CSV table of C-alpha atoms (C1' of nucleotides) in Angstrom, one decimal:
chain,number,residue,atom,x,y,z
A,1,MET,CA,-68.7,-16.0,12.9
A,2,THR,CA,-70.2,-17.1,16.2
A,3,ALA,CA,-73.5,-18.8,15.7
A,4,LYS,CA,-76.6,-17.8,17.6
A,5,ARG,CA,-76.4,-19.3,21.1
A,6,ARG,CA,-79.3,-20.3,23.2
A,7,ASP,CA,-79.5,-19.8,26.9
A,8,THR,CA,-79.5,-23.2,28.4
A,9,ARG,CA,-79.3,-24.5,31.9
A,10,GLN,CA,-76.2,-26.5,31.1
A,11,ARG,CA,-74.4,-23.5,29.9
A,12,ALA,CA,-75.3,-21.4,32.9
A,13,VAL,CA,-74.3,-24.1,35.4
A,14,ILE,CA,-70.9,-24.7,33.7
A,15,TRP,CA,-70.2,-21.0,33.5
A,16,HIS,CA,-71.1,-20.5,37.1
A,17,ALA,CA,-68.8,-23.3,38.2
A,18,LEU,CA,-65.9,-21.7,36.4
A,19,ASP,CA,-66.7,-18.3,37.8
A,20,GLU,CA,-66.7,-19.6,41.4
A,21,ALA,CA,-63.5,-21.5,41.1
A,22,PRO,CA,-60.2,-20.2,42.6
A,23,GLY,CA,-58.4,-21.2,39.5
A,24,PRO,CA,-58.8,-23.0,36.2
A,25,LEU,CA,-60.7,-26.2,36.2
A,26,THR,CA,-60.2,-29.3,34.1
A,27,VAL,CA,-63.1,-30.7,32.2
A,28,GLU,CA,-63.3,-33.6,34.6
A,29,GLU,CA,-63.5,-31.2,37.6
A,30,LEU,CA,-66.1,-29.2,35.9
A,31,PHE,CA,-68.1,-32.2,35.1
A,32,GLY,CA,-68.0,-33.3,38.7
A,33,VAL,CA,-69.3,-29.9,40.0
A,34,ALA,CA,-71.9,-29.4,37.3
A,35,SER,CA,-73.2,-33.0,37.5
A,36,GLN,CA,-74.4,-32.3,41.0
A,37,GLN,CA,-76.9,-29.8,39.7
A,38,LEU,CA,-77.5,-31.6,36.4
A,39,PRO,CA,-77.5,-35.4,37.1
A,40,ARG,CA,-78.1,-36.4,33.5
A,41,LEU,CA,-75.3,-34.2,32.2
A,42,GLY,CA,-73.0,-35.9,29.7
A,43,ILE,CA,-69.3,-35.2,29.6
A,44,ALA,CA,-69.6,-34.5,25.9
A,45,THR,CA,-71.8,-31.5,26.7
A,46,VAL,CA,-69.1,-30.1,29.0
A,47,TYR,CA,-66.5,-30.4,26.2
A,48,ARG,CA,-68.8,-28.8,23.7
A,49,THR,CA,-69.8,-26.0,26.1
A,50,VAL,CA,-66.3,-25.0,27.1
A,51,LYS,CA,-65.4,-24.9,23.4
A,52,MET,CA,-68.4,-22.6,22.8
A,53,LEU,CA,-67.5,-20.4,25.7
A,54,GLU,CA,-64.0,-20.2,24.5
A,55,GLU,CA,-65.0,-19.4,21.0
A,56,ASP,CA,-67.2,-16.6,22.3
A,57,GLY,CA,-64.3,-15.3,24.3
A,58,GLU,CA,-65.9,-15.8,27.7
A,59,ILE,CA,-63.4,-18.2,29.0
A,60,VAL,CA,-59.8,-19.1,28.1
A,61,LEU,CA,-58.0,-22.4,27.8
A,62,VAL,CA,-55.1,-22.9,30.2
A,63,LYS,CA,-52.6,-25.6,29.4
A,64,LEU,CA,-50.3,-26.6,32.3
A,65,PRO,CA,-47.3,-28.9,31.8
A,66,ASP,CA,-49.4,-31.9,32.9
A,67,GLY,CA,-51.1,-31.7,29.5
A,68,LEU,CA,-54.7,-31.4,30.8
A,69,SER,CA,-56.9,-28.7,29.4
A,70,ARG,CA,-58.3,-26.3,32.0
A,71,TYR,CA,-60.6,-23.3,31.6
A,72,GLU,CA,-61.2,-20.1,33.5
A,73,PRO,CA,-63.1,-16.9,32.9
A,74,ALA,CA,-61.4,-14.6,30.4
A,75,SER,CA,-62.2,-11.6,32.6
A,76,ARG,CA,-59.6,-12.4,35.2
A,77,GLU,CA,-56.7,-10.0,35.3
A,78,GLU,CA,-53.3,-11.2,34.4
A,79,HIS,CA,-51.9,-13.7,36.8
A,80,ARG,CA,-49.8,-16.8,37.1
A,81,HIS,CA,-51.0,-20.4,37.7
A,82,PHE,CA,-49.9,-22.2,40.8
A,83,SER,CA,-50.2,-25.9,40.9
A,84,CYS,CA,-50.2,-27.6,44.3
A,85,THR,CA,-47.9,-30.6,44.3
A,86,ARG,CA,-49.9,-32.2,47.0
A,87,CYS,CA,-53.6,-31.8,46.3
A,88,THR,CA,-53.0,-31.1,42.5
A,89,ARG,CA,-55.4,-28.3,42.5
A,90,THR,CA,-54.6,-25.2,40.4
A,91,PHE,CA,-54.9,-21.6,41.7
A,92,ASP,CA,-54.6,-18.2,40.3
A,93,VAL,CA,-51.9,-16.1,42.0
A,94,ASP,CA,-50.5,-12.7,41.5
A,95,LEU,CA,-48.3,-11.9,38.6
A,96,GLY,CA,-45.0,-11.3,40.2
A,97,PRO,CA,-41.8,-10.9,38.1
A,98,GLN,CA,-42.2,-10.5,34.4
A,99,TRP,CA,-40.4,-11.9,31.5
A,100,PRO,CA,-39.4,-9.6,28.7
A,101,ASN,CA,-41.3,-10.0,25.5
A,102,GLU,CA,-40.2,-9.2,22.0
A,103,VAL,CA,-36.7,-9.6,23.1
A,104,GLU,CA,-34.2,-11.4,20.9
A,105,LEU,CA,-32.2,-14.2,22.6
A,106,ALA,CA,-28.8,-15.3,21.8
A,107,GLY,CA,-29.0,-17.5,18.7
A,108,GLY,CA,-31.7,-15.4,17.0
A,109,PHE,CA,-34.8,-16.6,18.8
A,110,VAL,CA,-37.5,-13.9,19.1
A,111,ILE,CA,-39.8,-14.2,22.1
A,112,GLN,CA,-43.4,-13.4,21.4
A,113,HIS,CA,-44.9,-14.6,24.7
A,114,HIS,CA,-44.2,-17.0,27.5
A,115,GLU,CA,-45.9,-19.2,30.0
A,116,VAL,CA,-44.9,-19.7,33.6
A,117,THR,CA,-46.3,-22.4,35.9
A,118,LEU,CA,-45.4,-22.3,39.5
A,119,PHE,CA,-45.4,-25.5,41.6
A,120,GLY,CA,-45.5,-25.8,45.3
A,121,LEU,CA,-47.8,-26.1,48.3
A,122,CYS,CA,-51.1,-24.3,48.6
A,123,PRO,CA,-52.1,-22.7,51.9
A,124,GLU,CA,-54.1,-25.7,53.0
A,125,CYS,CA,-51.5,-28.3,52.1
A,126,ARG,CA,-48.5,-26.6,53.7
A,127,GLN,CA,-50.0,-27.1,57.2
B,1,MET,CA,-34.3,-51.5,40.9
B,2,THR,CA,-33.3,-51.1,37.3
B,3,ALA,CA,-33.5,-54.4,35.4
B,4,LYS,CA,-30.6,-55.6,33.3
B,5,ARG,CA,-30.8,-53.9,30.0
B,6,ARG,CA,-29.6,-55.3,26.7
B,7,ASP,CA,-27.7,-53.4,24.1
B,8,THR,CA,-30.1,-53.2,21.2
B,9,ARG,CA,-29.9,-51.4,17.9
B,10,GLN,CA,-33.2,-49.7,18.6
B,11,ARG,CA,-32.0,-48.3,21.8
B,12,ALA,CA,-28.9,-47.0,20.2
B,13,VAL,CA,-30.7,-45.4,17.3
B,14,ILE,CA,-33.3,-43.7,19.6
B,15,TRP,CA,-30.7,-42.4,22.0
B,16,HIS,CA,-28.6,-41.1,19.1
B,17,ALA,CA,-31.6,-39.2,17.6
B,18,LEU,CA,-32.2,-37.5,21.0
B,19,ASP,CA,-28.6,-36.7,21.4
B,20,GLU,CA,-28.4,-35.0,18.0
B,21,ALA,CA,-31.5,-32.9,18.4
B,22,PRO,CA,-31.4,-29.2,19.2
B,23,GLY,CA,-34.1,-29.6,21.7
B,24,PRO,CA,-36.6,-32.2,23.2
B,25,LEU,CA,-38.3,-34.4,20.7
B,26,THR,CA,-41.8,-35.8,20.8
B,27,VAL,CA,-42.3,-39.6,20.5
B,28,GLU,CA,-43.7,-39.0,17.0
B,29,GLU,CA,-40.7,-37.0,15.9
B,30,LEU,CA,-38.4,-39.6,17.4
B,31,PHE,CA,-40.3,-42.3,15.6
B,32,GLY,CA,-39.9,-40.4,12.3
B,33,VAL,CA,-36.2,-40.1,12.6
B,34,ALA,CA,-35.5,-43.5,14.0
B,35,SER,CA,-37.7,-45.3,11.4
B,36,GLN,CA,-35.4,-44.1,8.7
B,37,GLN,CA,-32.7,-46.4,10.1
B,38,LEU,CA,-35.0,-49.1,11.4
B,39,PRO,CA,-37.9,-49.5,8.9
B,40,ARG,CA,-39.6,-52.2,10.9
B,41,LEU,CA,-39.5,-50.2,14.1
B,42,GLY,CA,-42.8,-50.0,15.9
B,43,ILE,CA,-44.1,-47.0,17.8
B,44,ALA,CA,-44.6,-49.0,20.9
B,45,THR,CA,-40.9,-49.7,21.0
B,46,VAL,CA,-40.2,-46.0,21.0
B,47,TYR,CA,-42.6,-45.5,23.9
B,48,ARG,CA,-41.0,-48.4,25.8
B,49,THR,CA,-37.5,-47.3,25.0
B,50,VAL,CA,-37.9,-43.7,26.2
B,51,LYS,CA,-39.5,-45.0,29.4
B,52,MET,CA,-36.5,-47.2,30.0
B,53,LEU,CA,-34.0,-44.4,29.2
B,54,GLU,CA,-36.0,-42.1,31.5
B,55,GLU,CA,-36.0,-44.7,34.3
B,56,ASP,CA,-32.3,-45.1,33.9
B,57,GLY,CA,-31.8,-41.4,34.2
B,58,GLU,CA,-30.3,-41.0,30.7
B,59,ILE,CA,-33.1,-38.8,29.4
B,60,VAL,CA,-35.7,-36.5,31.0
B,61,LEU,CA,-39.3,-36.0,30.2
B,62,VAL,CA,-40.2,-32.5,29.1
B,63,LYS,CA,-43.9,-31.4,29.2
B,64,LEU,CA,-44.7,-28.2,27.4
B,65,PRO,CA,-48.1,-26.5,27.5
B,66,ASP,CA,-49.3,-28.3,24.4
B,67,GLY,CA,-49.4,-31.4,26.5
B,68,LEU,CA,-47.2,-33.6,24.3
B,69,SER,CA,-44.4,-35.6,26.0
B,70,ARG,CA,-41.0,-34.7,24.8
B,71,TYR,CA,-37.6,-36.2,25.8
B,72,GLU,CA,-34.1,-34.9,25.8
B,73,PRO,CA,-30.7,-36.1,27.3
B,74,ALA,CA,-30.5,-35.6,31.0
B,75,SER,CA,-26.9,-34.4,30.6
B,76,ARG,CA,-27.8,-31.0,29.1
B,77,GLU,CA,-27.2,-28.1,31.4
B,78,GLU,CA,-30.1,-26.1,32.7
B,79,HIS,CA,-31.9,-24.2,30.1
B,80,ARG,CA,-35.3,-23.0,28.9
B,81,HIS,CA,-37.5,-24.4,26.2
B,82,PHE,CA,-38.4,-22.3,23.2
B,83,SER,CA,-41.3,-23.4,21.1
B,84,CYS,CA,-41.5,-21.9,17.6
B,85,THR,CA,-45.0,-20.7,16.9
B,86,ARG,CA,-44.4,-21.2,13.1
B,87,CYS,CA,-42.6,-24.5,12.7
B,88,THR,CA,-43.7,-25.9,16.1
B,89,ARG,CA,-40.3,-27.3,16.7
B,90,THR,CA,-38.8,-26.9,20.2
B,91,PHE,CA,-35.3,-25.8,21.0
B,92,ASP,CA,-33.1,-25.5,24.0
B,93,VAL,CA,-32.1,-21.9,24.8
B,94,ASP,CA,-30.1,-20.2,27.5
B,95,LEU,CA,-31.5,-19.9,30.9
B,96,GLY,CA,-31.9,-16.2,31.3
B,97,PRO,CA,-33.8,-14.6,34.2
B,98,GLN,CA,-34.5,-16.9,37.2
B,99,TRP,CA,-37.6,-17.2,39.3
B,100,PRO,CA,-37.0,-17.3,43.0
B,101,ASN,CA,-37.7,-20.7,44.6
B,102,GLU,CA,-38.8,-21.4,48.1
B,103,VAL,CA,-40.4,-18.0,48.2
B,104,GLU,CA,-43.8,-17.5,49.8
B,105,LEU,CA,-46.3,-15.7,47.7
B,106,ALA,CA,-49.1,-13.5,49.0
B,107,GLY,CA,-51.9,-15.8,50.1
B,108,GLY,CA,-49.6,-18.4,51.6
B,109,PHE,CA,-48.5,-20.3,48.5
B,110,VAL,CA,-45.0,-21.7,48.7
B,111,ILE,CA,-43.1,-22.1,45.5
B,112,GLN,CA,-41.1,-25.3,45.1
B,113,HIS,CA,-40.2,-25.0,41.5
B,114,HIS,CA,-41.4,-23.5,38.3
B,115,GLU,CA,-41.5,-24.1,34.6
B,116,VAL,CA,-41.2,-21.5,31.9
B,117,THR,CA,-41.9,-22.0,28.2
B,118,LEU,CA,-41.0,-19.3,25.7
B,119,PHE,CA,-42.9,-18.9,22.5
B,120,GLY,CA,-41.8,-17.1,19.4
B,121,LEU,CA,-39.9,-17.5,16.2
B,122,CYS,CA,-36.9,-19.6,15.7
B,123,PRO,CA,-33.9,-18.2,13.6
B,124,GLU,CA,-35.1,-20.0,10.5
B,125,CYS,CA,-38.7,-18.9,10.8
B,126,ARG,CA,-38.1,-15.3,11.5
B,127,GLN,CA,-36.7,-14.7,8.0
C,1,DG,C1',-30.6,-71.5,26.4
C,2,DT,C1',-33.0,-67.8,28.6
C,3,DA,C1',-34.5,-63.5,30.2
C,4,DG,C1',-35.2,-59.3,28.2
C,5,DA,C1',-36.6,-56.7,23.9
C,6,DT,C1',-39.4,-56.1,19.8
C,7,DG,C1',-43.4,-56.0,16.5
C,8,DC,C1',-48.0,-56.2,15.9
C,9,DA,C1',-52.5,-55.7,17.4
C,10,DA,C1',-55.8,-55.0,20.9
C,11,DA,C1',-56.8,-52.2,24.9
C,12,DC,C1',-57.0,-47.7,27.2
C,13,DG,C1',-58.1,-42.9,28.6
C,14,DC,C1',-59.3,-38.5,27.2
C,15,DT,C1',-61.6,-35.9,23.6
C,16,DT,C1',-64.5,-35.3,19.6
C,17,DT,C1',-68.2,-36.5,16.5
C,18,DG,C1',-72.7,-38.5,14.6
C,19,DC,C1',-77.2,-39.2,15.4
C,20,DC,C1',-81.6,-38.0,16.9
C,21,DG,C1',-84.8,-36.5,20.1
C,22,DC,C1',-85.5,-32.3,23.1
C,23,DT,C1',-85.6,-27.3,24.1
C,24,DT,C1',-85.3,-22.4,23.4
C,25,DA,C1',-86.7,-18.4,21.1
D,1,DT,C1',-91.7,-24.8,14.3
D,2,DA,C1',-87.0,-24.7,13.4
D,3,DA,C1',-82.4,-24.3,14.4
D,4,DG,C1',-79.5,-24.8,18.3
D,5,DC,C1',-78.5,-28.1,22.1
D,6,DG,C1',-78.0,-32.2,25.0
D,7,DG,C1',-77.5,-37.1,25.8
D,8,DC,C1',-75.7,-41.3,24.4
D,9,DA,C1',-72.7,-44.2,22.0
D,10,DA,C1',-69.3,-44.7,18.5
D,11,DA,C1',-65.1,-42.9,16.6
D,12,DG,C1',-60.4,-40.7,17.1
D,13,DC,C1',-55.9,-40.2,18.7
D,14,DG,C1',-52.0,-40.6,21.5
D,15,DT,C1',-50.2,-44.0,24.7
D,16,DT,C1',-49.9,-48.6,27.0
D,17,DT,C1',-50.2,-53.5,27.3
D,18,DG,C1',-50.5,-58.7,26.0
D,19,DC,C1',-48.5,-62.0,23.5
D,20,DA,C1',-45.7,-64.7,20.5
D,21,DT,C1',-41.3,-64.2,18.4
D,22,DC,C1',-36.7,-62.8,18.3
D,23,DT,C1',-32.0,-61.7,20.1
D,24,DA,C1',-28.3,-60.2,23.1
D,25,DC,C1',-25.5,-62.3,26.3
DNA sequence: GTAGATGCAAACGCTTTGCCGCTTA
DNA sequence: TAAGCGGCAAAGCGTTTGCATCTAC
């Protein structure tokens, strides 16, 4: 279904920014980073590009409880998201304890998957 | 700091709808339910009312990964949120396994709190 | 009677879309 | 050279605010 994609500078810069980041980036953060290398970049292009990359399975959408859309490379191994309550940046951290899937809860609810977001202080902010 | 509140029909109807619900309701859902009893109700009133109720500590804001704001009575005991992947409704379910707080993760991250959202099928939808 | 609350519409902020000129293949 | 892409501006959509009116007290 995926249409033919062209190799553009915008796509490369945006992908690179995501690949370098220590965790998922919001469109706004991505726009800030990418704009430095592409001054005429429009925010709409960022939105369209992340949608394409997501369609192509190169990146994944991460939704944290703040409601903002964040993206990160799909290639990262399974992990949790840690949101710093001070600097508000989001990091990838190790998986840690698991939650049982396909388990039936009292009341007849069947869990298919779950999402955990950790909140606290990142190494820089705890100082 | 809380200003004097007046006892209005709108406030009563909105509170009642939240109190009856099996889980947190979005503003849209709340508006739908409350409108049946208050045909001239405006959506802005719902937004203002939930903000007031939240300020007064009567209800709490629940943010699920879909980014929508939901509200539920603050009096409910601790629980998880279960989001049905079929009917999209959200329910309160028992707490289940806990995640350790105040623990330091590898890398120097300190967890202050965490949020878990469970996804799956509700009793009605699994049939 | 009066401060607080409501309804309506305009304003907002984030995201998406339309249009059209530009670029990649 | 043509279809995909990017930039810009307008449109959407959920949420908030301004304002005149209404109502609880």
